[in-house]
PDB file of C-alpha atoms in Angstrom:
ATOM      1  CA  MET A   1      -3.159 -17.581   7.547  1.00  0.00           C
ATOM      2  CA  ARG A   2      -3.097 -13.968   6.418  1.00  0.00           C
ATOM      3  CA  ARG A   3      -0.831 -12.179   3.868  1.00  0.00           C
ATOM      4  CA  LEU A   4       0.061  -8.443   4.112  1.00  0.00           C
ATOM      5  CA  MET A   5       1.471  -6.812   0.927  1.00  0.00           C
ATOM      6  CA  LEU A   6       3.273  -3.615   1.657  1.00  0.00           C
ATOM      7  CA  LEU A   7       3.754  -1.534  -1.488  1.00  0.00           C
ATOM      8  CA  ARG A   8       5.565   1.766  -1.593  1.00  0.00           C
ATOM      9  CA  HIS A   9       4.386   4.243  -4.269  1.00  0.00           C
ATOM     10  CA  ALA A  10       6.412   4.310  -7.535  1.00  0.00           C
ATOM     11  CA  LYS A  11       9.035   6.915  -8.290  1.00  0.00           C
ATOM     12  CA  THR A  12       7.768  10.547  -8.290  1.00  0.00           C
ATOM     13  CA  GLU A  13       8.544  13.959  -9.412  1.00  0.00           C
ATOM     14  CA  THR A  14      10.808  16.060  -7.043  1.00  0.00           C
ATOM     15  CA  ASP A  15       8.193  18.869  -6.620  1.00  0.00           C
ATOM     16  CA  ALA A  16       4.550  19.147  -7.462  1.00  0.00           C
ATOM     17  CA  PRO A  17       3.349  22.249  -9.363  1.00  0.00           C
ATOM     18  CA  SER A  18       1.381  23.079  -6.282  1.00  0.00           C
ATOM     19  CA  GLY A  19       4.433  22.908  -4.093  1.00  0.00           C
ATOM     20  CA  LYS A  20       2.667  20.468  -1.824  1.00  0.00           C
ATOM     21  CA  ASP A  21       4.219  17.053  -1.140  1.00  0.00           C
ATOM     22  CA  PHE A  22       0.779  15.448  -1.143  1.00  0.00           C
ATOM     23  CA  ASP A  23       0.320  16.507  -4.812  1.00  0.00           C
ATOM     24  CA  ARG A  24       3.525  14.947  -6.169  1.00  0.00           C
ATOM     25  CA  ARG A  25       2.811  12.806  -9.187  1.00  0.00           C
ATOM     26  CA  LEU A  26       4.551   9.871 -10.598  1.00  0.00           C
ATOM     27  CA  ASP A  27       7.494  10.613 -12.983  1.00  0.00           C
ATOM     28  CA  GLU A  28       8.293   8.675 -16.140  1.00  0.00           C
ATOM     29  CA  ARG A  29      10.027   5.926 -14.325  1.00  0.00           C
ATOM     30  CA  GLY A  30       7.247   5.623 -11.833  1.00  0.00           C
ATOM     31  CA  ARG A  31       4.719   5.261 -14.731  1.00  0.00           C
ATOM     32  CA  HIS A  32       6.850   2.556 -16.124  1.00  0.00           C
ATOM     33  CA  ASP A  33       7.639   0.711 -12.921  1.00  0.00           C
ATOM     34  CA  ALA A  34       4.079   0.510 -11.315  1.00  0.00           C
ATOM     35  CA  PRO A  35       2.665  -1.698 -14.130  1.00  0.00           C
ATOM     36  CA  LEU A  36       5.687  -4.033 -13.697  1.00  0.00           C
ATOM     37  CA  ILE A  37       4.657  -4.723 -10.168  1.00  0.00           C
ATOM     38  CA  GLY A  38       1.000  -5.164 -11.198  1.00  0.00           C
ATOM     39  CA  ALA A  39       2.081  -7.638 -13.888  1.00  0.00           C
ATOM     40  CA  TRP A  40       4.174  -9.492 -11.297  1.00  0.00           C
ATOM     41  CA  LEU A  41       1.201  -9.649  -8.963  1.00  0.00           C
ATOM     42  CA  SER A  42      -1.017 -10.991 -11.726  1.00  0.00           C
ATOM     43  CA  SER A  43       1.489 -13.753 -12.531  1.00  0.00           C
ATOM     44  CA  HIS A  44       2.048 -14.675  -8.859  1.00  0.00           C
ATOM     45  CA  PRO A  45      -1.255 -15.438  -7.412  1.00  0.00           C
ATOM     46  CA  PRO A  46      -3.041 -15.062  -4.998  1.00  0.00           C
ATOM     47  CA  PRO A  47      -3.799 -11.321  -5.595  1.00  0.00           C
ATOM     48  CA  PRO A  48      -4.935  -9.027  -2.729  1.00  0.00           C
ATOM     49  CA  ASP A  49      -8.570  -9.185  -1.588  1.00  0.00           C
ATOM     50  CA  MET A  50      -8.514  -5.635  -0.229  1.00  0.00           C
ATOM     51  CA  VAL A  51      -6.276  -2.663  -1.023  1.00  0.00           C
ATOM     52  CA  CYS A  52      -5.920   0.456   1.284  1.00  0.00           C
ATOM     53  CA  VAL A  53      -4.474   3.313  -0.586  1.00  0.00           C
ATOM     54  CA  SER A  54      -3.024   6.540   0.690  1.00  0.00           C
ATOM     55  CA  THR A  55      -5.006   9.512  -0.678  1.00  0.00           C
ATOM     56  CA  ALA A  56      -1.820  11.249  -1.936  1.00  0.00           C
ATOM     57  CA  MET A  57      -1.582  11.695  -5.771  1.00  0.00           C
ATOM     58  CA  ARG A  58       1.397   9.426  -6.199  1.00  0.00           C
ATOM     59  CA  THR A  59      -0.194   6.458  -4.313  1.00  0.00           C
ATOM     60  CA  ARG A  60      -3.481   6.762  -6.169  1.00  0.00           C
ATOM     61  CA  GLN A  61      -1.613   6.863  -9.434  1.00  0.00           C
ATOM     62  CA  THR A  62       0.408   3.903  -8.467  1.00  0.00           C
ATOM     63  CA  TRP A  63      -2.640   1.864  -7.670  1.00  0.00           C
ATOM     64  CA  ASP A  64      -4.285   2.924 -10.916  1.00  0.00           C
ATOM     65  CA  LEU A  65      -1.312   1.576 -12.922  1.00  0.00           C
ATOM     66  CA  VAL A  66      -0.892  -1.590 -10.835  1.00  0.00           C
ATOM     67  CA  SER A  67      -4.477  -2.527 -10.904  1.00  0.00           C
ATOM     68  CA  ALA A  68      -4.688  -1.928 -14.790  1.00  0.00           C
ATOM     69  CA  ALA A  69      -1.947  -4.572 -15.093  1.00  0.00           C
ATOM     70  CA  MET A  70      -3.966  -7.007 -13.032  1.00  0.00           C
ATOM     71  CA  PRO A  71      -7.222  -7.069 -15.124  1.00  0.00           C
ATOM     72  CA  SER A  72      -8.646 -10.261 -13.589  1.00  0.00           C
ATOM     73  CA  ASN A  73      -8.351  -9.084  -9.906  1.00  0.00           C
ATOM     74  CA  LYS A  74     -10.992  -6.715  -8.542  1.00  0.00           C
ATOM     75  CA  PRO A  75     -10.298  -6.346  -4.838  1.00  0.00           C
ATOM     76  CA  THR A  76     -12.093  -3.983  -2.455  1.00  0.00           C
ATOM     77  CA  VAL A  77     -10.266  -0.622  -2.561  1.00  0.00           C
ATOM     78  CA  GLU A  78     -10.398   1.945   0.162  1.00  0.00           C
ATOM     79  CA  TYR A  79      -8.674   5.249   0.049  1.00  0.00           C
ATOM     80  CA  VAL A  80      -7.339   6.017   3.564  1.00  0.00           C
ATOM     81  CA  ASP A  81      -6.244   9.543   4.609  1.00  0.00           C
ATOM     82  CA  GLU A  82      -4.310   8.012   7.567  1.00  0.00           C
ATOM     83  CA  LEU A  83      -1.858   6.242   5.313  1.00  0.00           C
ATOM     84  CA  TYR A  84      -0.336   9.602   4.276  1.00  0.00           C
ATOM     85  CA  GLY A  85       2.647  10.053   6.523  1.00  0.00           C
ATOM     86  CA  ALA A  86       1.665   7.112   8.617  1.00  0.00           C
ATOM     87  CA  GLY A  87       3.934   5.680  11.436  1.00  0.00           C
ATOM     88  CA  LEU A  88       3.782   2.299  12.962  1.00  0.00           C
ATOM     89  CA  GLU A  89       0.710   3.055  15.131  1.00  0.00           C
ATOM     90  CA  GLU A  90      -1.261   4.452  12.221  1.00  0.00           C
ATOM     91  CA  LEU A  91      -0.359   1.534  10.048  1.00  0.00           C
ATOM     92  CA  LEU A  92      -1.322  -0.992  12.568  1.00  0.00           C
ATOM     93  CA  ALA A  93      -4.670   0.789  13.107  1.00  0.00           C
ATOM     94  CA  VAL A  94      -5.358   0.695   9.253  1.00  0.00           C
ATOM     95  CA  ILE A  95      -4.462  -3.079   9.289  1.00  0.00           C
ATOM     96  CA  ARG A  96      -6.826  -3.740  12.214  1.00  0.00           C
ATOM     97  CA  ASP A  97      -9.566  -1.645  10.738  1.00  0.00           C
ATOM     98  CA  ALA A  98      -9.439  -3.953   7.678  1.00  0.00           C
ATOM     99  CA  ALA A  99     -10.417  -6.782   9.946  1.00  0.00           C
ATOM    100  CA  VAL A 100     -14.058  -5.750   9.473  1.00  0.00           C
ATOM    101  CA  GLN A 101     -13.860  -6.618   5.891  1.00  0.00           C
ATOM    102  CA  ASP A 102     -11.845  -9.817   6.798  1.00  0.00           C
ATOM    103  CA  PRO A 103      -9.501  -9.975   3.810  1.00  0.00           C
ATOM    104  CA  ARG A 104      -7.147 -12.922   3.625  1.00  0.00           C
ATOM    105  CA  ARG A 105      -4.705 -10.902   1.644  1.00  0.00           C
ATOM    106  CA  LEU A 106      -4.447  -7.063   2.397  1.00  0.00           C
ATOM    107  CA  MET A 107      -2.369  -4.689   0.476  1.00  0.00           C
ATOM    108  CA  LEU A 108      -1.273  -1.220   1.953  1.00  0.00           C
ATOM    109  CA  ILE A 109       0.017   1.379  -0.664  1.00  0.00           C
ATOM    110  CA  GLY A 110       1.803   4.076   1.188  1.00  0.00           C
ATOM    111  CA  HIS A 111       4.968   5.965   2.026  1.00  0.00           C
ATOM    112  CA  ASN A 112       8.351   5.635   3.717  1.00  0.00           C
ATOM    113  CA  PRO A 113       9.650   5.772   6.311  1.00  0.00           C
ATOM    114  CA  GLY A 114       6.500   4.115   7.737  1.00  0.00           C
ATOM    115  CA  LEU A 115       6.151   1.215   5.422  1.00  0.00           C
ATOM    116  CA  HIS A 116       9.820   0.303   5.579  1.00  0.00           C
ATOM    117  CA  GLU A 117       9.700   0.468   9.378  1.00  0.00           C
ATOM    118  CA  MET A 118       6.574  -1.589   9.437  1.00  0.00           C
ATOM    119  CA  ALA A 119       8.092  -4.245   7.124  1.00  0.00           C
ATOM    120  CA  LEU A 120      11.123  -4.530   9.318  1.00  0.00           C
ATOM    121  CA  GLY A 121       9.125  -4.597  12.534  1.00  0.00           C
ATOM    122  CA  LEU A 122       6.742  -7.317  11.384  1.00  0.00           C
ATOM    123  CA  MET A 123       9.283  -9.829  10.280  1.00  0.00           C
ATOM    124  CA  MET A 124      10.593 -12.534  12.560  1.00  0.00           C
ATOM    125  CA  SER A 125      14.339 -12.682  12.850  1.00  0.00           C
ATOM    126  CA  GLY A 126      16.660 -15.495  11.624  1.00  0.00           C
ATOM    127  CA  LYS A 127      15.337 -18.370   9.376  1.00  0.00           C
ATOM    128  CA  GLN A 128      11.795 -17.927  10.647  1.00  0.00           C
ATOM    129  CA  GLY A 129      11.838 -14.457   9.094  1.00  0.00           C
ATOM    130  CA  GLY A 130      11.690 -15.980   5.662  1.00  0.00           C
ATOM    131  CA  ASP A 131      13.279 -14.991   2.357  1.00  0.00           C
ATOM    132  CA  ALA A 132      16.985 -14.242   3.426  1.00  0.00           C
ATOM    133  CA  ALA A 133      17.863 -12.441   0.337  1.00  0.00           C
ATOM    134  CA  GLY A 134      14.711 -10.308   0.483  1.00  0.00           C
ATOM    135  CA  ARG A 135      15.385  -9.404   4.106  1.00  0.00           C
ATOM    136  CA  LYS A 136      18.899  -8.362   3.202  1.00  0.00           C
ATOM    137  CA  ALA A 137      17.609  -6.236   0.311  1.00  0.00           C
ATOM    138  CA  LEU A 138      14.967  -4.776   2.557  1.00  0.00           C
ATOM    139  CA  ALA A 139      17.187  -4.029   5.457  1.00  0.00           C
ATOM    140  CA  ASP A 140      18.287  -0.560   4.364  1.00  0.00           C
ATOM    141  CA  ASN A 141      15.382   0.660   2.362  1.00  0.00           C
ATOM    142  CA  LEU A 142      11.932  -0.117   0.827  1.00  0.00           C
ATOM    143  CA  PRO A 143      12.597   1.537  -2.599  1.00  0.00           C
ATOM    144  CA  THR A 144       9.938   3.242  -4.615  1.00  0.00           C
ATOM    145  CA  GLY A 145       7.672   0.829  -6.309  1.00  0.00           C
ATOM    146  CA  SER A 146       8.827  -2.100  -4.056  1.00  0.00           C
ATOM    147  CA  LEU A 147       6.597  -4.709  -2.553  1.00  0.00           C
ATOM    148  CA  ALA A 148       7.046  -6.858   0.557  1.00  0.00           C
ATOM    149  CA  LEU A 149       4.830  -9.860   1.025  1.00  0.00           C
ATOM    150  CA  ILE A 150       4.606 -10.975   4.641  1.00  0.00           C
ATOM    151  CA  ASP A 151       2.632 -13.957   5.929  1.00  0.00           C
ATOM    152  CA  PHE A 152       1.154 -14.356   9.429  1.00  0.00           C
ATOM    153  CA  ASP A 153      -0.047 -17.404  11.066  1.00  0.00           C
ATOM    154  CA  ILE A 154      -3.200 -15.672  12.322  1.00  0.00           C
ATOM    155  CA  ASP A 155      -6.963 -15.962  11.656  1.00  0.00           C
ATOM    156  CA  ASP A 156      -7.753 -12.304  12.322  1.00  0.00           C
ATOM    157  CA  TRP A 157      -5.970  -9.007  11.504  1.00  0.00           C
ATOM    158  CA  ASN A 158      -6.516  -7.918  15.094  1.00  0.00           C
ATOM    159  CA  ASP A 159      -4.111 -10.495  16.120  1.00  0.00           C
ATOM    160  CA  ILE A 160      -1.147  -9.023  14.057  1.00  0.00           C
ATOM    161  CA  ALA A 161       1.938  -8.359  16.106  1.00  0.00           C
ATOM    162  CA  PHE A 162       5.445  -7.213  15.615  1.00  0.00           C
ATOM    163  CA  ARG A 163       8.004  -9.916  14.934  1.00  0.00           C
ATOM    164  CA  SER A 164       5.394 -12.422  13.983  1.00  0.00           C
ATOM    165  CA  GLY A 165       5.513 -12.438  10.202  1.00  0.00           C
ATOM    166  CA  THR A 166       7.476 -14.307   7.583  1.00  0.00           C
ATOM    167  CA  LEU A 167       8.776 -12.403   4.511  1.00  0.00           C
ATOM    168  CA  VAL A 168       7.592 -14.558   1.645  1.00  0.00           C
ATOM    169  CA  GLN A 169       9.190 -12.364  -1.040  1.00  0.00           C
ATOM    170  CA  PHE A 170      10.545  -8.901  -1.706  1.00  0.00           C
ATOM    171  CA  VAL A 171      10.024  -7.579  -5.188  1.00  0.00           C
ATOM    172  CA  SER A 172      11.190  -4.259  -6.654  1.00  0.00           C
ATOM    173  CA  PRO A 173      11.065  -2.876 -10.266  1.00  0.00           C
ATOM    174  CA  LYS A 174      14.864  -3.008 -10.311  1.00  0.00           C
ATOM    175  CA  LEU A 175      14.944  -6.719  -9.451  1.00  0.00           C
ATOM    176  CA  LEU A 176      12.233  -7.431 -12.130  1.00  0.00           C
ATOM    177  CA  LYS A 177      14.283  -5.558 -14.759  1.00  0.00           C
ATOM    178  CA  ASP A 178      17.381  -7.371 -13.723  1.00  0.00           C
ATOM    179  CA  ASP A 179      15.495 -10.660 -14.219  1.00  0.00           C
ATOM    180  CA  GLY A 180      14.401  -9.528 -17.584  1.00  0.00           C
ATOM    181  CA  GLN A 181      10.729  -9.090 -16.687  1.00  0.00           C
TER     182      GLN A 181
END
């Protein structure tokens, strides 16, 4: 069994001072939301064994805040250039590259539309697809700061395939705030 955790970076400023999308930073809401997700992960084990983070400023800041809220978890962390602007093929390549480290629970921190498309593409349909409310919430968007946990009945990340995962849970800062967390 393997678990993939897809985390979209938290809310960002509209424009970076440099004018480059790559340099956009978290805004106030993003700096508040990222630790919420980290605290949720800390209180809902098991945590990731390995985290692959896009090298963009906003994803690195998101990971810094998420990891600070998970003090007992020290996963292997890799900063991966290919996650910036990644489509389905690049995301699959990053997941399969992680097979070398053999993490049971792998987290990717990246960007839309790639992460959203990946989450939708990996889930089985119908009841086999898992959390119905989560699938419905995820159908239109993977909002900033949101996390999709998808389980696969595989022993090796090289065996991951589309329409083979079960959505265990979908978590967003908005849902956590609505629940009073």
